[in-house]
CSV table of N, CA and C in Angstrom, one decimal:
chain,number,residue,atom,x,y,z
S,1,UNK,N,9.8,-5.0,9.2
S,1,UNK,CA,9.5,-4.3,8.0
S,1,UNK,C,9.4,-2.9,8.2
S,2,UNK,N,9.9,-2.1,7.2
S,2,UNK,CA,9.6,-0.5,7.2
S,2,UNK,C,8.5,-0.2,6.4
S,3,UNK,N,7.9,0.9,6.9
S,3,UNK,CA,6.8,1.6,6.1
S,3,UNK,C,6.4,3.0,6.5
S,4,UNK,N,5.4,3.6,5.9
S,4,UNK,CA,5.1,5.0,6.0
S,4,UNK,C,3.7,5.0,6.5
S,5,UNK,N,3.4,5.8,7.6
S,5,UNK,CA,1.9,5.8,8.0
S,5,UNK,C,1.1,6.7,7.0
S,6,UNK,N,0.2,6.1,6.4
S,6,UNK,CA,-0.7,6.7,5.3
S,6,UNK,C,-1.9,7.5,5.9
S,7,UNK,N,-2.6,6.8,7.1
S,7,UNK,CA,-3.6,7.5,7.8
S,7,UNK,C,-3.6,7.0,9.2
S,8,UNK,N,-4.0,7.8,10.1
S,8,UNK,CA,-4.1,7.5,11.6
S,8,UNK,C,-5.1,8.3,12.1
S,9,UNK,N,-6.1,7.7,12.7
S,9,UNK,CA,-7.4,8.3,13.2
S,9,UNK,C,-7.2,8.3,14.6
S,10,UNK,N,-6.7,9.3,15.4
S,10,UNK,CA,-6.5,9.3,16.8
S,10,UNK,C,-7.9,9.2,17.5
S,11,UNK,N,-9.0,9.7,17.0
S,11,UNK,CA,-10.3,9.6,17.7
S,11,UNK,C,-10.8,8.2,17.6
S,12,UNK,N,-10.4,7.4,16.7
S,12,UNK,CA,-10.8,6.0,16.7
S,12,UNK,C,-9.8,4.9,17.0
S,13,UNK,N,-8.5,5.3,17.1
S,13,UNK,CA,-7.5,4.5,17.5
S,13,UNK,C,-7.0,3.4,16.6
S,14,UNK,N,-7.1,3.8,15.3
S,14,UNK,CA,-6.4,2.9,14.3
S,14,UNK,C,-6.1,3.6,13.0
S,15,UNK,N,-5.2,2.9,12.3
S,15,UNK,CA,-4.8,3.6,11.1
S,15,UNK,C,-4.2,2.6,10.1
S,16,UNK,N,-3.4,3.1,9.1
S,16,UNK,CA,-2.8,2.3,8.2
S,16,UNK,C,-1.4,2.6,7.8
S,17,UNK,N,-0.5,1.6,7.5
S,17,UNK,CA,0.9,1.8,7.1
S,17,UNK,C,1.0,1.1,5.8
S,18,UNK,N,1.8,1.9,5.0
S,18,UNK,CA,2.2,1.4,3.6
S,18,UNK,C,3.5,0.7,3.7
S,19,UNK,N,3.5,-0.6,3.7
S,19,UNK,CA,4.8,-1.4,3.9
S,19,UNK,C,5.7,-1.3,2.8
S,20,UNK,N,7.0,-1.6,2.9
S,20,UNK,CA,8.1,-1.7,1.9
S,20,UNK,C,7.7,-2.5,0.9
S,21,UNK,N,6.7,-3.6,1.2
S,21,UNK,CA,6.3,-4.6,0.1
S,21,UNK,C,5.1,-4.0,-0.6
S,22,UNK,N,4.7,-2.8,-0.5
S,22,UNK,CA,3.6,-2.1,-1.1
S,22,UNK,C,2.2,-2.6,-0.6
S,23,UNK,N,2.1,-3.5,0.4
S,23,UNK,CA,0.9,-3.8,1.0
S,23,UNK,C,0.5,-2.8,2.1
S,24,UNK,N,-0.9,-2.7,2.3
S,24,UNK,CA,-1.3,-1.7,3.4
S,24,UNK,C,-1.7,-2.6,4.6
S,25,UNK,N,-1.1,-2.1,5.7
S,25,UNK,CA,-1.3,-2.8,7.1
S,25,UNK,C,-2.0,-2.1,7.9
S,26,UNK,N,-3.0,-2.8,8.6
S,26,UNK,CA,-3.9,-2.2,9.6
S,26,UNK,C,-3.0,-2.0,10.9
S,27,UNK,N,-3.1,-0.9,11.5
S,27,UNK,CA,-2.5,-0.7,12.9
S,27,UNK,C,-3.6,-0.3,14.0
S,28,UNK,N,-3.7,-1.0,15.1
S,28,UNK,CA,-4.6,-0.7,16.0
S,28,UNK,C,-3.7,0.0,17.3
S,29,UNK,N,-4.3,0.9,17.9
S,29,UNK,CA,-3.6,1.6,18.9
S,29,UNK,C,-3.0,0.6,20.1
S,30,UNK,N,-3.7,-0.5,20.2
S,30,UNK,CA,-3.1,-1.3,21.3
S,30,UNK,C,-1.9,-2.1,20.8
S,31,UNK,N,-1.4,-2.0,19.7
S,31,UNK,CA,-0.1,-2.5,19.2
S,31,UNK,C,1.0,-1.5,19.1
S,32,UNK,N,0.6,-0.2,19.6
S,32,UNK,CA,1.7,0.8,19.6
S,32,UNK,C,2.6,0.8,20.7
S,33,UNK,N,2.2,0.3,21.9
S,33,UNK,CA,3.0,0.2,23.0
S,33,UNK,C,3.7,1.5,23.5
S,34,UNK,N,2.8,2.4,23.4
S,34,UNK,CA,3.2,3.8,23.8
S,34,UNK,C,3.8,4.7,22.7
S,35,UNK,N,4.0,4.2,21.7
S,35,UNK,CA,4.6,5.1,20.5
S,35,UNK,C,3.4,6.0,20.0
S,36,UNK,N,3.8,7.2,19.6
S,36,UNK,CA,2.8,8.1,19.0
S,36,UNK,C,3.2,8.1,17.5
S,37,UNK,N,2.0,7.9,16.7
S,37,UNK,CA,2.3,8.0,15.2
S,37,UNK,C,1.2,8.9,14.7
S,38,UNK,N,1.6,9.3,13.5
S,38,UNK,CA,0.7,10.3,12.7
S,38,UNK,C,1.1,10.0,11.3
S,39,UNK,N,0.3,10.6,10.4
S,39,UNK,CA,0.5,10.5,8.9
S,39,UNK,C,1.8,11.0,8.5
S,40,UNK,N,2.5,10.2,7.7
S,40,UNK,CA,3.8,10.7,7.2
S,40,UNK,C,5.1,10.0,8.0
S,41,UNK,N,4.6,9.5,9.2
S,41,UNK,CA,5.8,9.0,10.0
S,41,UNK,C,6.3,7.7,9.3
S,42,UNK,N,7.6,7.6,9.2
S,42,UNK,CA,8.2,6.4,8.9
S,42,UNK,C,8.7,5.6,10.0
S,43,UNK,N,8.2,4.3,9.8
S,43,UNK,CA,8.2,3.3,11.1
S,43,UNK,C,8.8,2.1,10.7
S,44,UNK,N,9.0,1.3,11.7
S,44,UNK,CA,9.4,-0.2,11.6
S,44,UNK,C,8.3,-0.8,12.5
S,45,UNK,N,8.0,-2.0,11.8
S,45,UNK,CA,7.0,-2.9,12.4
S,45,UNK,C,7.0,-4.4,12.1
S,46,UNK,N,6.3,-5.2,12.9
S,46,UNK,CA,6.3,-6.5,12.7
S,46,UNK,C,4.9,-6.9,12.0
S,47,UNK,N,4.9,-7.4,10.9
S,47,UNK,CA,3.7,-7.8,10.2
S,47,UNK,C,3.0,-9.1,10.9
S,48,UNK,N,1.9,-9.3,11.0
S,48,UNK,CA,1.2,-10.5,11.4
S,48,UNK,C,0.0,-10.7,11.0
S,49,UNK,N,-0.6,-12.0,10.9
S,49,UNK,CA,-1.8,-12.3,10.5
S,49,UNK,C,-2.8,-12.6,11.7
S,50,UNK,N,-4.1,-12.3,11.4
S,50,UNK,CA,-5.0,-12.8,12.4
S,50,UNK,C,-6.3,-13.3,11.6
S,51,UNK,N,-7.4,-13.5,12.4
S,51,UNK,CA,-8.5,-14.3,11.8
S,51,UNK,C,-9.4,-13.2,10.9
S,52,UNK,N,-9.0,-11.8,10.9
S,52,UNK,CA,-9.7,-10.7,10.3
S,52,UNK,C,-8.9,-10.2,9.1
S,53,UNK,N,-7.6,-10.4,9.1
S,53,UNK,CA,-6.8,-9.9,8.0
S,53,UNK,C,-5.3,-10.5,8.0
S,54,UNK,N,-4.8,-10.6,6.7
S,54,UNK,CA,-3.5,-11.1,6.6
S,54,UNK,C,-2.4,-10.0,6.8
S,55,UNK,N,-2.8,-8.8,6.7
S,55,UNK,CA,-1.9,-7.5,6.9
S,55,UNK,C,-2.4,-6.7,7.9
S,56,UNK,N,-1.4,-7.1,9.2
S,56,UNK,CA,-1.6,-6.3,10.4
S,56,UNK,C,-0.3,-6.0,10.8
S,57,UNK,N,-0.1,-4.8,11.6
S,57,UNK,CA,1.1,-4.3,12.0
S,57,UNK,C,1.2,-4.3,13.6
S,58,UNK,N,2.3,-4.8,14.1
S,58,UNK,CA,2.5,-4.9,15.6
S,58,UNK,C,3.9,-4.2,16.0
S,59,UNK,N,4.1,-4.1,17.1
S,59,UNK,CA,5.3,-3.5,17.6
S,59,UNK,C,6.1,-2.5,16.8
S,60,UNK,N,5.1,-1.3,16.6
S,60,UNK,CA,5.6,-0.3,15.7
S,60,UNK,C,6.6,0.6,16.6
S,61,UNK,N,7.6,1.0,15.8
S,61,UNK,CA,8.6,1.8,16.4
S,61,UNK,C,8.8,3.0,15.4
S,62,UNK,N,8.7,4.2,15.8
S,62,UNK,CA,9.0,5.4,14.9
S,62,UNK,C,10.5,5.5,14.6
S,63,UNK,N,10.8,5.5,13.3
S,63,UNK,CA,12.0,5.9,12.8
S,63,UNK,C,12.1,7.4,12.6
S,64,UNK,N,11.3,8.0,11.8
S,64,UNK,CA,11.3,9.4,11.6
S,64,UNK,C,10.0,10.0,11.7
S,65,UNK,N,9.8,11.0,12.3
S,65,UNK,CA,8.5,11.8,12.5
S,65,UNK,C,8.2,12.7,11.7
S,66,UNK,N,7.2,13.2,11.3
S,66,UNK,CA,6.8,14.2,10.4
S,66,UNK,C,6.6,13.8,8.9
S,67,UNK,N,6.2,14.8,8.2
S,67,UNK,CA,6.2,14.4,6.8
S,67,UNK,C,7.4,14.4,6.0
S,68,UNK,N,8.1,13.3,6.3
S,68,UNK,CA,9.4,13.0,6.0
S,68,UNK,C,9.5,12.7,4.4
S,69,UNK,N,10.7,12.4,4.0
S,69,UNK,CA,10.8,12.0,2.5
S,69,UNK,C,10.1,10.9,2.1
S,70,UNK,N,9.6,10.7,0.9
S,70,UNK,CA,8.9,9.6,0.3
S,70,UNK,C,10.0,8.5,0.2
S,71,UNK,N,9.5,7.3,0.7
S,71,UNK,CA,10.5,6.2,0.5
S,71,UNK,C,10.4,5.3,-0.7
S,72,UNK,N,11.2,4.9,-1.5
S,72,UNK,CA,11.2,4.1,-2.5
S,72,UNK,C,10.3,4.4,-3.6
S,73,UNK,N,9.6,5.7,-3.6
S,73,UNK,CA,9.0,6.1,-4.7
S,73,UNK,C,7.7,5.1,-5.1
S,74,UNK,N,7.2,4.4,-4.2
S,74,UNK,CA,6.3,3.3,-4.5
S,74,UNK,C,5.0,3.8,-3.8
S,75,UNK,N,3.9,3.3,-4.2
S,75,UNK,CA,2.6,3.5,-3.5
S,75,UNK,C,1.9,2.1,-3.1
S,76,UNK,N,1.1,2.0,-2.1
S,76,UNK,CA,0.6,0.8,-1.7
S,76,UNK,C,-0.4,0.3,-2.8
S,77,UNK,N,-0.6,-1.0,-2.5
S,77,UNK,CA,-1.8,-1.5,-3.5
S,77,UNK,C,-3.3,-1.0,-3.0
């Protein structure tokens, strides 16, 4: 799935991605596998569920860095 990083707290090691399905996905630094992300980055990720949340992101890959174009004109729920 594709999405845009809406927030990322480097000091805390987590953030959020607005997915193309308009859901907000939690991302933890342990799921980045060396990728650097920041607010506004356009990314590809694998959604997964765990016992704490249905909306988590793993295997994140940066497609476009920086405050890129808004995608699809949609906002997250």
